[in-house]
Amino acid sequence: MPISSFHPPTRILLGPGPSDVSPRILEAMSRPTIGHLDPFFVAMMDEMKSLLQYTFQTQNDLTFSVSAPGSAGMETCFVNLLEPGDKAIVCQNGVFGGRMKENVERCGATPIMIQDSWGKPVDPNKLEETLKIHPDTKVVAFVHAETSTGAQSDVKTLVEIAHRYGCLTIVDTVTSLGGSPVKVDEWKIDAIYSGSQKCLSCTPGLSPVSFSPRAVEKIKTRKTKAQSWFLDLGLVSSYWGGIGKRAYHHTAPINALYGLHEALVILQEEGIEQSWARHDRNHQILKVGLEAMGLSFIVDQPYRLPQLNAIKIPEGIEDATVRTQLLQQYGIEIGAGLGDMAGKIWRVGLMGHSANLRNVLIFLGALEKILSDLGAKIEVGAATKAASLKAAA
Amino acid sequence: MPISSFHPPTRILLGPGPSDVSPRILEAMSRPTIGHLDPFFVAMMDEMKSLLQYTFQTQNDLTFSVSAPGSAGMETCFVNLLEPGDKAIVCQNGVFGGRMKENVERCGATPIMIQDSWGKPVDPNKLEETLKIHPDTKVVAFVHAETSTGAQSDVKTLVEIAHRYGCLTIVDTVTSLGGSPVKVDEWKIDAIYSGSQKCLSCTPGLSPVSFSPRAVEKIKTRKTKAQSWFLDLGLVSSYWGGIGKRAYHHTAPINALYGLHEALVILQEEGIEQSWARHDRNHQILKVGLEAMGLSFIVDQPYRLPQLNAIKIPEGIEDATVRTQLLQQYGIEIGAGLGDMAGKIWRVGLMGHSANLRNVLIFLGALEKILSDLGAKIEVGAATKAASLKAAA
């Protein structure tokens, strides 16, 4: 039986990413492929750098997009800033801190773990205490916006503490970039990575990164080679024109980069502050609706991310039943809990192109119908009404 | 000054890759993004595995596409099959053998290099001699189709020798897959990688790979963790359903995979033998035309790849002048020489969707005009005439 062309179903992506991709971006990706050394493509890469500098709010020269998903962006930061035998502190408050630990270990470095409860932000006091015990730490790493819980941490304070002890900082902004404030220069972040498929609303597969001059200095003065050839910034950055003369390293994912370029042009047109405000506004409307249904968040209000809403599953309601009905009957995707949170929470993303009033109301309407059908004590219509009133306010 | 949308120029891609991408593939990539755990997407991944098994001519269960370009496919093979302290033989006859050496070293393993001249195939006798001296070698690696020179090596014989000494084999087929015979099971290759953007004619950014049961056994019984989290096959393969139960690892590049799926559907429709024959036929026509211009190949006939033609630059003709005129006046991209070959050769690719008679004739016509204008003793029209006669034969 020959296999035929793949035609995806129509979805509304309200999970932890990917988010819905604007037709403008999809169309940009379908433009004719040109060579990765074509002068027109190289000019596009220069524009991409400017657009990413705007998005990251930085002047860092070494700002580009890793040719692979966010996990590879994470690995790029670790393999270039750590050397065997180094100590690195990882502040963990969810799944992705655990992935950071794996990265540290595979670099031949020693991870010092600081644990905070899932759903809580990283505690700056614990970081300071740990640095007092381990003053020879080289790198402090943490997640700004934990995709597994929807909690955000105070980057500026954490970086300030790390710097006081002479450490470089690695910050995961996969879920925050474009959706809530990320200010690389103001917060003095040394190495940062993100993903294309969350609040930038591009297709998955690329990881924007940026490195401070201090991080670049470390990379230039390493005693050992980075353990990955593909992710070695000494080499990759020559292609992106960051360190030295432009030279071939690997073949860039041309059409994916057309897509990211368009996503960033859209963000620039809207204005990054306006994008942050839009994410917050839609979150507030969703919140009112969810609370009208009697649902609650696992993250305390001050640390709640607008773009990723982790909601407690009501007692007596089975996780998978609800998600399956949302997907099959309404074409709506939301996320399950990861790790310890599996079966206990839903993760509702309002990211990038998905963060709009229409989606909030469709989702609330579908959820109240499904929960009510499953026997939950819910007045159908109350959530959408409350949300509509909030939206009109 | 705000940056606006990027509109690439129209090119005919006759370099070492990317090749021209079929409008069918570009259109497939622009279909709506769905989630990487969506049941429809998971079904598409299963189809992708079958299509890749057909393309690689293998029954290997662990056959999938690495979510990053060919260089990451190469790294996937090395970091999973080598452990620190292992010995690996790398047979080098061009640029990409050098990249393999870098990979071996960064794994903490020891590379034993066998050198053949650029443009020559790998010498099986040298491999056998070296294995006699180093019988404790764990891995033998070489490039099937050297993209830097257009020379192909005898994979079957090289693998046979390596296996006699108990070694696993890593084979680079970035430039050959889809364009000339690659037979993983018949040739008993243990680990193979390729790229999406050459004879598969998809956009760049993905690396199809396949691993024999013997390679999988090695991966399962490693004493140390693979040094890359992103490329660790023990983890990646759970997502692709190769080892154990399907589980989330990283977010797959959804739309890029739509594109590769469509590229492989097109290949299946044509038939892989028919694709090989088409590449060979167009190469023969190009060859007649080039020879009518007095140009010659750097690779001896039996080892010449049909899809990558490395041509000596005639005396007195300046490399960059010709390539720039081809690009600016005709929109045709061809490749420059790499490393020692820079300034001495042109690399003309006839890969995938680019491998057709129209392109051969356009290229020959443009080249003879440019060379003649630059003062080369060439009868304009002779090359296209010879090629047309050959095509009609």
Coordinates of N, CA, C and O in Angstrom, one line a residue, chain B residues 55-57 144-146 150-153 155 172-184 187 192 194 198-200 267 272-280 283 303-308 350-352:
Chain B
T55 N 13.5 4.1 1.6 CA 14.6 5.0 1.1 C 16.0 4.4 1.4 O 16.9 4.5 0.6
F56 N 16.1 4.0 2.6 CA 17.4 3.4 3.0 C 17.6 1.9 2.6 O 18.6 1.3 2.9
Q57 N 16.5 1.3 2.1 CA 16.5 -0.1 1.8 C 16.9 -0.9 3.0 O 17.8 -1.7 2.9
H144 N 30.4 7.7 2.2 CA 30.0 7.0 1.0 C 30.3 8.0 -0.2 O 30.9 7.6 -1.2
A145 N 29.7 9.2 -0.2 CA 29.7 10.1 -1.3 C 30.3 11.4 -0.8 O 29.6 12.2 -0.1
E146 N 31.5 11.7 -1.1 CA 32.2 12.9 -0.5 C 31.6 14.1 -1.2 O 31.9 14.3 -2.4
G150 N 32.9 14.7 -4.9 CA 32.1 14.0 -5.8 C 32.6 12.5 -6.0 O 32.2 11.9 -7.0
A151 N 33.4 12.0 -5.1 CA 33.9 10.7 -5.3 C 33.1 9.7 -4.4 O 32.8 10.1 -3.3
Q152 N 32.8 8.5 -4.9 CA 32.1 7.6 -4.1 C 33.0 6.4 -3.8 O 33.9 6.0 -4.6
S153 N 32.8 5.8 -2.6 CA 33.6 4.7 -2.1 C 32.7 3.4 -2.1 O 31.5 3.5 -2.1
V155 N 31.1 0.9 -0.3 CA 30.6 0.7 1.0 C 30.6 -0.8 1.4 O 31.1 -1.2 2.5
D172 N 28.4 7.9 6.0 CA 27.8 9.2 5.7 C 27.3 9.0 4.3 O 28.0 8.8 3.3
T173 N 26.0 9.2 4.1 CA 25.3 9.1 2.8 C 24.5 10.4 2.6 O 23.5 10.4 1.9
V174 N 25.1 11.5 3.1 CA 24.4 12.8 2.9 C 24.1 13.1 1.5 O 23.0 13.5 1.1
T175 N 25.1 12.9 0.6 CA 24.9 13.3 -0.8 C 24.4 12.1 -1.6 O 23.8 12.4 -2.7
S176 N 24.5 10.9 -1.2 CA 24.1 9.8 -2.0 C 22.6 9.4 -1.9 O 22.0 9.1 -2.9
L177 N 22.1 9.5 -0.7 CA 20.7 8.9 -0.5 C 19.7 9.5 -1.4 O 19.4 10.7 -1.5
G178 N 19.1 8.6 -2.1 CA 18.0 8.9 -3.1 C 18.5 9.2 -4.5 O 17.8 9.1 -5.4
G179 N 19.8 9.5 -4.6 CA 20.4 9.8 -5.9 C 21.2 8.7 -6.5 O 21.3 8.6 -7.8
S180 N 21.8 7.9 -5.7 CA 22.5 6.7 -6.2 C 22.3 5.6 -5.2 O 22.0 5.9 -4.0
P181 N 22.5 4.3 -5.6 CA 22.2 3.2 -4.7 C 22.8 3.3 -3.3 O 24.0 3.5 -3.2
V182 N 22.0 3.2 -2.3 CA 22.4 3.0 -0.9 C 21.5 1.9 -0.4 O 20.3 2.0 -0.4
K183 N 22.1 0.8 0.0 CA 21.4 -0.4 0.4 C 21.9 -0.8 1.8 O 22.8 -1.6 1.9
V184 N 21.2 -0.3 2.8 CA 21.6 -0.5 4.2 C 21.7 -2.0 4.6 O 22.7 -2.5 5.1
W187 N 24.2 -4.1 2.3 CA 25.6 -3.7 2.6 C 25.9 -3.9 4.0 O 27.1 -3.6 4.4
I192 N 23.9 4.8 9.8 CA 23.9 5.6 8.6 C 23.2 6.9 8.8 O 22.2 7.0 9.6
S194 N 22.0 10.8 6.7 CA 21.9 11.6 5.5 C 21.4 13.0 5.8 O 21.3 13.4 7.0
K198 N 19.5 17.2 -0.1 CA 20.3 16.8 -1.3 C 19.4 16.1 -2.3 O 18.5 16.7 -2.9
C199 N 19.6 14.8 -2.4 CA 18.8 14.1 -3.5 C 17.4 13.8 -3.0 O 16.6 13.3 -3.8
L200 N 17.1 14.0 -1.7 CA 15.7 13.9 -1.3 C 14.9 15.2 -1.6 O 13.7 15.3 -1.6
L267 N 9.3 10.4 -3.7 CA 10.3 9.4 -4.1 C 9.7 8.0 -4.3 O 10.0 7.3 -5.2
I272 N 12.5 4.2 -6.2 CA 13.9 4.6 -5.9 C 14.9 4.2 -7.0 O 15.8 5.0 -7.3
E273 N 14.6 3.1 -7.6 CA 15.5 2.7 -8.8 C 15.4 3.7 -9.9 O 16.4 4.1 -10.5
Q274 N 14.2 4.2 -10.1 CA 13.9 5.1 -11.2 C 14.6 6.5 -10.9 O 15.1 7.2 -11.7
S275 N 14.6 6.8 -9.6 CA 15.3 8.0 -9.2 C 16.8 7.9 -9.4 O 17.5 8.8 -9.9
W276 N 17.4 6.8 -9.0 CA 18.8 6.6 -9.3 C 19.1 6.7 -10.8 O 20.1 7.3 -11.2
A277 N 18.3 6.1 -11.6 CA 18.5 6.1 -13.0 C 18.4 7.5 -13.6 O 19.2 7.9 -14.5
R278 N 17.4 8.3 -13.1 CA 17.3 9.7 -13.5 C 18.5 10.5 -13.2 O 19.0 11.3 -14.0
H279 N 19.1 10.3 -12.0 CA 20.3 11.0 -11.6 C 21.4 10.6 -12.6 O 22.2 11.5 -13.0
D280 N 21.5 9.4 -12.9 CA 22.6 8.9 -13.7 C 22.5 9.4 -15.2 O 23.4 9.9 -15.8
H283 N 23.4 13.1 -15.4 CA 24.8 13.2 -15.2 C 25.5 12.9 -16.6 O 26.4 13.6 -17.0
Y303 N 34.4 6.1 -10.1 CA 34.1 6.5 -8.8 C 33.3 7.8 -8.7 O 33.1 8.4 -7.7
R304 N 32.9 8.3 -9.9 CA 32.2 9.6 -10.1 C 30.8 9.5 -9.6 O 30.1 8.6 -10.1
L305 N 30.4 10.4 -8.8 CA 29.0 10.4 -8.4 C 28.2 11.2 -9.4 O 28.6 12.2 -9.9
P306 N 27.0 10.6 -9.8 CA 26.2 11.3 -10.8 C 25.7 12.6 -10.3 O 25.5 13.6 -11.1
Q307 N 25.4 12.7 -9.0 CA 24.7 13.9 -8.5 C 25.6 15.0 -8.1 O 25.1 16.1 -7.8
L308 N 26.9 14.8 -8.0 CA 27.8 15.8 -7.7 C 29.0 15.8 -8.6 O 29.9 14.9 -8.5
L350 N 23.4 17.9 -9.4 CA 22.2 17.5 -10.1 C 21.5 16.6 -9.2 O 21.6 15.4 -9.3
M351 N 20.8 17.2 -8.2 CA 20.2 16.4 -7.1 C 18.7 16.5 -7.0 O 18.2 17.6 -7.1
G352 N 18.1 15.4 -6.8 CA 16.6 15.4 -6.5 C 15.9 16.1 -7.6 O 16.0 15.8 -8.8

